Amino acid sequence: MKQGRGKWWQLFLSFCKVSPVTFGGGFAVLPLIEKEILHRRQWMDEREFGEATAIAQSIPGAIAVNVAMVIGYRLAGMVGVLWATVGIVLPAFAIVLLMCLGFYHIHTWNWVNGALEGVKAAVVALIVYAAIRMGKSALCDKWTWVIMGGAVVGLLFLHVHPLLVMVAGALTGMGFASGKRVLAALRQSESE
Amino acid sequence: MLIELFVTFFKIGLFSFGGGYAMIPVIEHEVGLHGWMGTGDFSEMIVLAGMAPGSLAMNSAVFVGYHVGGVLGAIVALLGMVLPSLILVMLVTALIFRMHKHPLYKSVLYGLKPIIIGLSVYAAIRFAGGSMFVGQWDGHTISLIVISLCALLALVRFKLHPVMVMALSGVVGVFLYQ
């Protein structure tokens, strides 16, 4: 751990710089953060950064913000977490807020609505693309496919609350793991 | 109302595994439940949130918050989204550093990740069905499907940057639909 190498205001500035260009969400942002933290500031090495992203992915929240938090913690403790978070969130928030303010004015322009119609079609593709990318690691066997299919059916036809579906998925995962353990134990006792 | 906003997005923030798109159905559900936005407004909002820098879920929270309670509403919604992971990182970091490799936690993620994909697929279906292809199979609908397929091809096959894909589709939209 390379504690104390980054001052909190340097952390703040670094993530402030990354924040406004974090277009395309999640994984598009990681290379930008990597460039700033690893190559420019040289606060971390590849291994530490890899661990930080792994942790960031296993807690709830936006991956870019989580990575900033974990890096902030690693470099400057609690103060680092706070300033890294403010740094990564604030500029993007300001831009979105300006968009909110502006949108109600330009909403009546014809070409804006035309453009939005086109982008809507692109967003569908973006969502599908995100699902494909995540699927490469998450859909690792037939059971994960079954869980995924079950989720879609539950949401689409049974109108189950999305959060309930997530809880059910987590429980299923735990059930599977303990089921596998029981099976393995049974097999072992049979062979003995 | 501000408290309601905060509690709602805190809840969503607590569950927002796997980032942006999987959270669309969750946010949509909650927004509908509270009667904060119509379906048309909502899909428009998702498009804008996707074009802005930052995470889609967080931007959506800001948009909804602003729609409901102005600038203060936007701030409150954002805080609600950020706080769960902030609290997790700050209070239980030491635990997380060990926990993310724990078998139990791994088994939870094993079950949760396919759900995230299921939610994304559902979001895509809802988004396509609710905002694009409402009408009949006319030229308008078909042209939207063509744009979607071209965009997907550009992303998967040619690794075009998402912002580039959105910008190009926007330009096509200006020519086709204005």
PDB file of C-alpha atoms in Angstrom, chain A residues 4-144:
ATOM      1  CA  GLY A   4       0.122   9.212   1.899  1.00  0.00           C
ATOM      2  CA  ARG A   5       1.528   9.542  -1.588  1.00  0.00           C
ATOM      3  CA  GLY A   6      -1.480  11.492  -2.881  1.00  0.00           C
ATOM      4  CA  LYS A   7      -2.605  14.642  -1.162  1.00  0.00           C
ATOM      5  CA  TRP A   8      -6.354  14.945  -0.874  1.00  0.00           C
ATOM      6  CA  TRP A   9      -6.537  17.977  -3.114  1.00  0.00           C
ATOM      7  CA  GLN A  10      -4.499  16.215  -5.768  1.00  0.00           C
ATOM      8  CA  LEU A  11      -6.969  13.341  -5.589  1.00  0.00           C
ATOM      9  CA  PHE A  12      -9.816  15.802  -5.920  1.00  0.00           C
ATOM     10  CA  LEU A  13      -8.219  17.498  -8.936  1.00  0.00           C
ATOM     11  CA  SER A  14      -7.379  14.231 -10.664  1.00  0.00           C
ATOM     12  CA  PHE A  15     -10.903  12.896 -10.472  1.00  0.00           C
ATOM     13  CA  CYS A  16     -12.344  16.314 -11.288  1.00  0.00           C
ATOM     14  CA  LYS A  17     -10.393  16.165 -14.506  1.00  0.00           C
ATOM     15  CA  VAL A  18     -11.645  12.685 -15.392  1.00  0.00           C
ATOM     16  CA  SER A  19     -15.283  13.307 -14.456  1.00  0.00           C
ATOM     17  CA  PRO A  20     -16.505  15.529 -17.320  1.00  0.00           C
ATOM     18  CA  VAL A  21     -15.171  13.137 -19.961  1.00  0.00           C
ATOM     19  CA  THR A  22     -16.629   9.972 -18.468  1.00  0.00           C
ATOM     20  CA  PHE A  23     -19.002   9.442 -21.366  1.00  0.00           C
ATOM     21  CA  GLY A  24     -20.459   6.065 -22.105  1.00  0.00           C
ATOM     22  CA  GLY A  25     -20.472   4.971 -18.485  1.00  0.00           C
ATOM     23  CA  GLY A  26     -18.780   2.215 -16.546  1.00  0.00           C
ATOM     24  CA  PHE A  27     -16.099   0.392 -18.400  1.00  0.00           C
ATOM     25  CA  ALA A  28     -15.393   3.182 -20.868  1.00  0.00           C
ATOM     26  CA  VAL A  29     -14.185   5.236 -17.885  1.00  0.00           C
ATOM     27  CA  LEU A  30     -11.676   2.806 -16.399  1.00  0.00           C
ATOM     28  CA  PRO A  31      -8.954   3.390 -19.027  1.00  0.00           C
ATOM     29  CA  LEU A  32      -9.204   7.142 -18.361  1.00  0.00           C
ATOM     30  CA  ILE A  33      -8.773   6.674 -14.605  1.00  0.00           C
ATOM     31  CA  GLU A  34      -5.962   4.206 -15.231  1.00  0.00           C
ATOM     32  CA  LYS A  35      -4.142   6.754 -17.384  1.00  0.00           C
ATOM     33  CA  GLU A  36      -4.467   9.476 -14.746  1.00  0.00           C
ATOM     34  CA  ILE A  37      -3.686   7.434 -11.619  1.00  0.00           C
ATOM     35  CA  LEU A  38      -1.178   4.919 -12.954  1.00  0.00           C
ATOM     36  CA  HIS A  39       0.654   6.717 -15.705  1.00  0.00           C
ATOM     37  CA  ARG A  40       0.451  10.406 -14.942  1.00  0.00           C
ATOM     38  CA  ARG A  41       0.412  10.483 -11.132  1.00  0.00           C
ATOM     39  CA  GLN A  42       2.001   7.047 -10.674  1.00  0.00           C
ATOM     40  CA  TRP A  43       0.121   6.513  -7.425  1.00  0.00           C
ATOM     41  CA  MET A  44      -0.563   2.831  -8.002  1.00  0.00           C
ATOM     42  CA  ASP A  45       0.741  -0.099 -10.012  1.00  0.00           C
ATOM     43  CA  GLU A  46      -1.222  -2.398 -12.304  1.00  0.00           C
ATOM     44  CA  ARG A  47      -1.865  -5.002  -9.614  1.00  0.00           C
ATOM     45  CA  GLU A  48      -3.261  -2.505  -7.106  1.00  0.00           C
ATOM     46  CA  PHE A  49      -5.444  -0.942  -9.767  1.00  0.00           C
ATOM     47  CA  GLY A  50      -6.742  -4.362 -10.793  1.00  0.00           C
ATOM     48  CA  GLU A  51      -7.670  -5.105  -7.199  1.00  0.00           C
ATOM     49  CA  ALA A  52      -9.349  -1.717  -6.825  1.00  0.00           C
ATOM     50  CA  THR A  53     -11.539  -2.332  -9.892  1.00  0.00           C
ATOM     51  CA  ALA A  54     -12.419  -5.832  -8.680  1.00  0.00           C
ATOM     52  CA  ILE A  55     -13.590  -4.412  -5.359  1.00  0.00           C
ATOM     53  CA  ALA A  56     -15.420  -1.565  -7.093  1.00  0.00           C
ATOM     54  CA  GLN A  57     -17.377  -4.085  -9.151  1.00  0.00           C
ATOM     55  CA  SER A  58     -18.489  -6.120  -6.184  1.00  0.00           C
ATOM     56  CA  ILE A  59     -20.109  -3.282  -4.251  1.00  0.00           C
ATOM     57  CA  PRO A  60     -23.274  -1.471  -5.372  1.00  0.00           C
ATOM     58  CA  GLY A  61     -23.020   1.829  -7.229  1.00  0.00           C
ATOM     59  CA  ALA A  62     -21.534   3.233 -10.427  1.00  0.00           C
ATOM     60  CA  ILE A  63     -18.234   1.556 -11.212  1.00  0.00           C
ATOM     61  CA  ALA A  64     -16.361   4.796 -11.945  1.00  0.00           C
ATOM     62  CA  VAL A  65     -17.451   6.342  -8.644  1.00  0.00           C
ATOM     63  CA  ASN A  66     -16.648   3.147  -6.751  1.00  0.00           C
ATOM     64  CA  VAL A  67     -13.178   2.950  -8.284  1.00  0.00           C
ATOM     65  CA  ALA A  68     -12.570   6.567  -7.279  1.00  0.00           C
ATOM     66  CA  MET A  69     -13.679   5.770  -3.715  1.00  0.00           C
ATOM     67  CA  VAL A  70     -11.478   2.698  -3.388  1.00  0.00           C
ATOM     68  CA  ILE A  71      -8.451   4.500  -4.857  1.00  0.00           C
ATOM     69  CA  GLY A  72      -9.129   7.439  -2.535  1.00  0.00           C
ATOM     70  CA  TYR A  73      -9.189   5.085   0.445  1.00  0.00           C
ATOM     71  CA  ARG A  74      -6.001   3.343  -0.587  1.00  0.00           C
ATOM     72  CA  LEU A  75      -4.099   6.592  -1.053  1.00  0.00           C
ATOM     73  CA  ALA A  76      -5.378   8.842   1.713  1.00  0.00           C
ATOM     74  CA  GLY A  77      -7.822   6.973   3.938  1.00  0.00           C
ATOM     75  CA  MET A  78     -11.248   8.371   4.816  1.00  0.00           C
ATOM     76  CA  VAL A  79     -10.384  11.895   3.711  1.00  0.00           C
ATOM     77  CA  GLY A  80      -9.268  10.456   0.400  1.00  0.00           C
ATOM     78  CA  VAL A  81     -12.567   8.632  -0.071  1.00  0.00           C
ATOM     79  CA  LEU A  82     -14.551  11.811   0.460  1.00  0.00           C
ATOM     80  CA  TRP A  83     -12.509  14.026  -1.845  1.00  0.00           C
ATOM     81  CA  ALA A  84     -12.189  11.434  -4.591  1.00  0.00           C
ATOM     82  CA  THR A  85     -15.981  11.000  -4.523  1.00  0.00           C
ATOM     83  CA  VAL A  86     -16.658  14.722  -4.659  1.00  0.00           C
ATOM     84  CA  GLY A  87     -14.119  15.036  -7.470  1.00  0.00           C
ATOM     85  CA  ILE A  88     -15.622  12.332  -9.678  1.00  0.00           C
ATOM     86  CA  VAL A  89     -19.263  13.270  -9.002  1.00  0.00           C
ATOM     87  CA  LEU A  90     -19.344  17.057  -8.950  1.00  0.00           C
ATOM     88  CA  PRO A  91     -18.352  18.041 -12.522  1.00  0.00           C
ATOM     89  CA  ALA A  92     -20.634  15.444 -14.129  1.00  0.00           C
ATOM     90  CA  PHE A  93     -23.442  16.513 -11.807  1.00  0.00           C
ATOM     91  CA  ALA A  94     -22.999  20.157 -12.811  1.00  0.00           C
ATOM     92  CA  ILE A  95     -23.157  19.244 -16.497  1.00  0.00           C
ATOM     93  CA  VAL A  96     -26.292  17.127 -16.036  1.00  0.00           C
ATOM     94  CA  LEU A  97     -27.908  19.933 -14.066  1.00  0.00           C
ATOM     95  CA  LEU A  98     -27.163  22.378 -16.891  1.00  0.00           C
ATOM     96  CA  MET A  99     -28.706  19.901 -19.322  1.00  0.00           C
ATOM     97  CA  CYS A 100     -31.836  19.796 -17.150  1.00  0.00           C
ATOM     98  CA  LEU A 101     -32.057  23.570 -17.198  1.00  0.00           C
ATOM     99  CA  GLY A 102     -31.395  23.843 -20.921  1.00  0.00           C
ATOM    100  CA  PHE A 103     -33.571  20.987 -22.044  1.00  0.00           C
ATOM    101  CA  TYR A 104     -36.858  22.627 -21.226  1.00  0.00           C
ATOM    102  CA  HIS A 105     -35.905  25.466 -23.563  1.00  0.00           C
ATOM    103  CA  ILE A 106     -34.623  23.562 -26.573  1.00  0.00           C
ATOM    104  CA  HIS A 107     -37.250  20.837 -26.253  1.00  0.00           C
ATOM    105  CA  THR A 108     -39.509  22.695 -28.666  1.00  0.00           C
ATOM    106  CA  TRP A 109     -36.945  22.804 -31.461  1.00  0.00           C
ATOM    107  CA  ASN A 110     -37.787  20.378 -34.239  1.00  0.00           C
ATOM    108  CA  TRP A 111     -34.295  19.153 -34.993  1.00  0.00           C
ATOM    109  CA  VAL A 112     -33.637  18.410 -31.328  1.00  0.00           C
ATOM    110  CA  ASN A 113     -36.612  16.072 -31.229  1.00  0.00           C
ATOM    111  CA  GLY A 114     -35.495  14.438 -34.465  1.00  0.00           C
ATOM    112  CA  ALA A 115     -32.026  13.854 -33.049  1.00  0.00           C
ATOM    113  CA  LEU A 116     -33.460  12.433 -29.803  1.00  0.00           C
ATOM    114  CA  GLU A 117     -35.568   9.993 -31.812  1.00  0.00           C
ATOM    115  CA  GLY A 118     -32.416   8.701 -33.504  1.00  0.00           C
ATOM    116  CA  VAL A 119     -30.455   8.489 -30.241  1.00  0.00           C
ATOM    117  CA  LYS A 120     -33.303   6.523 -28.639  1.00  0.00           C
ATOM    118  CA  ALA A 121     -32.773   3.776 -31.199  1.00  0.00           C
ATOM    119  CA  ALA A 122     -29.050   3.844 -30.406  1.00  0.00           C
ATOM    120  CA  VAL A 123     -29.701   3.546 -26.660  1.00  0.00           C
ATOM    121  CA  VAL A 124     -31.511   0.238 -27.236  1.00  0.00           C
ATOM    122  CA  ALA A 125     -28.357  -1.007 -28.964  1.00  0.00           C
ATOM    123  CA  LEU A 126     -26.195   0.323 -26.112  1.00  0.00           C
ATOM    124  CA  ILE A 127     -28.236  -1.588 -23.542  1.00  0.00           C
ATOM    125  CA  VAL A 128     -28.013  -4.807 -25.567  1.00  0.00           C
ATOM    126  CA  TYR A 129     -24.268  -4.268 -25.996  1.00  0.00           C
ATOM    127  CA  ALA A 130     -23.822  -3.823 -22.236  1.00  0.00           C
ATOM    128  CA  ALA A 131     -25.752  -7.053 -21.650  1.00  0.00           C
ATOM    129  CA  ILE A 132     -23.541  -8.919 -24.146  1.00  0.00           C
ATOM    130  CA  ARG A 133     -20.351  -7.618 -22.522  1.00  0.00           C
ATOM    131  CA  MET A 134     -21.469  -8.533 -19.023  1.00  0.00           C
ATOM    132  CA  GLY A 135     -22.773 -11.863 -20.266  1.00  0.00           C
ATOM    133  CA  LYS A 136     -19.311 -12.958 -21.351  1.00  0.00           C
ATOM    134  CA  SER A 137     -18.198 -13.289 -17.740  1.00  0.00           C
ATOM    135  CA  ALA A 138     -21.493 -13.709 -15.895  1.00  0.00           C
ATOM    136  CA  LEU A 139     -23.173 -16.372 -18.039  1.00  0.00           C
ATOM    137  CA  CYS A 140     -20.517 -18.993 -17.349  1.00  0.00           C
ATOM    138  CA  ASP A 141     -22.676 -22.138 -17.262  1.00  0.00           C
ATOM    139  CA  LYS A 142     -26.203 -23.337 -18.056  1.00  0.00           C
ATOM    140  CA  TRP A 143     -27.506 -22.435 -14.591  1.00  0.00           C
ATOM    141  CA  THR A 144     -26.629 -18.786 -14.978  1.00  0.00           C
TER     142      THR A 144
END
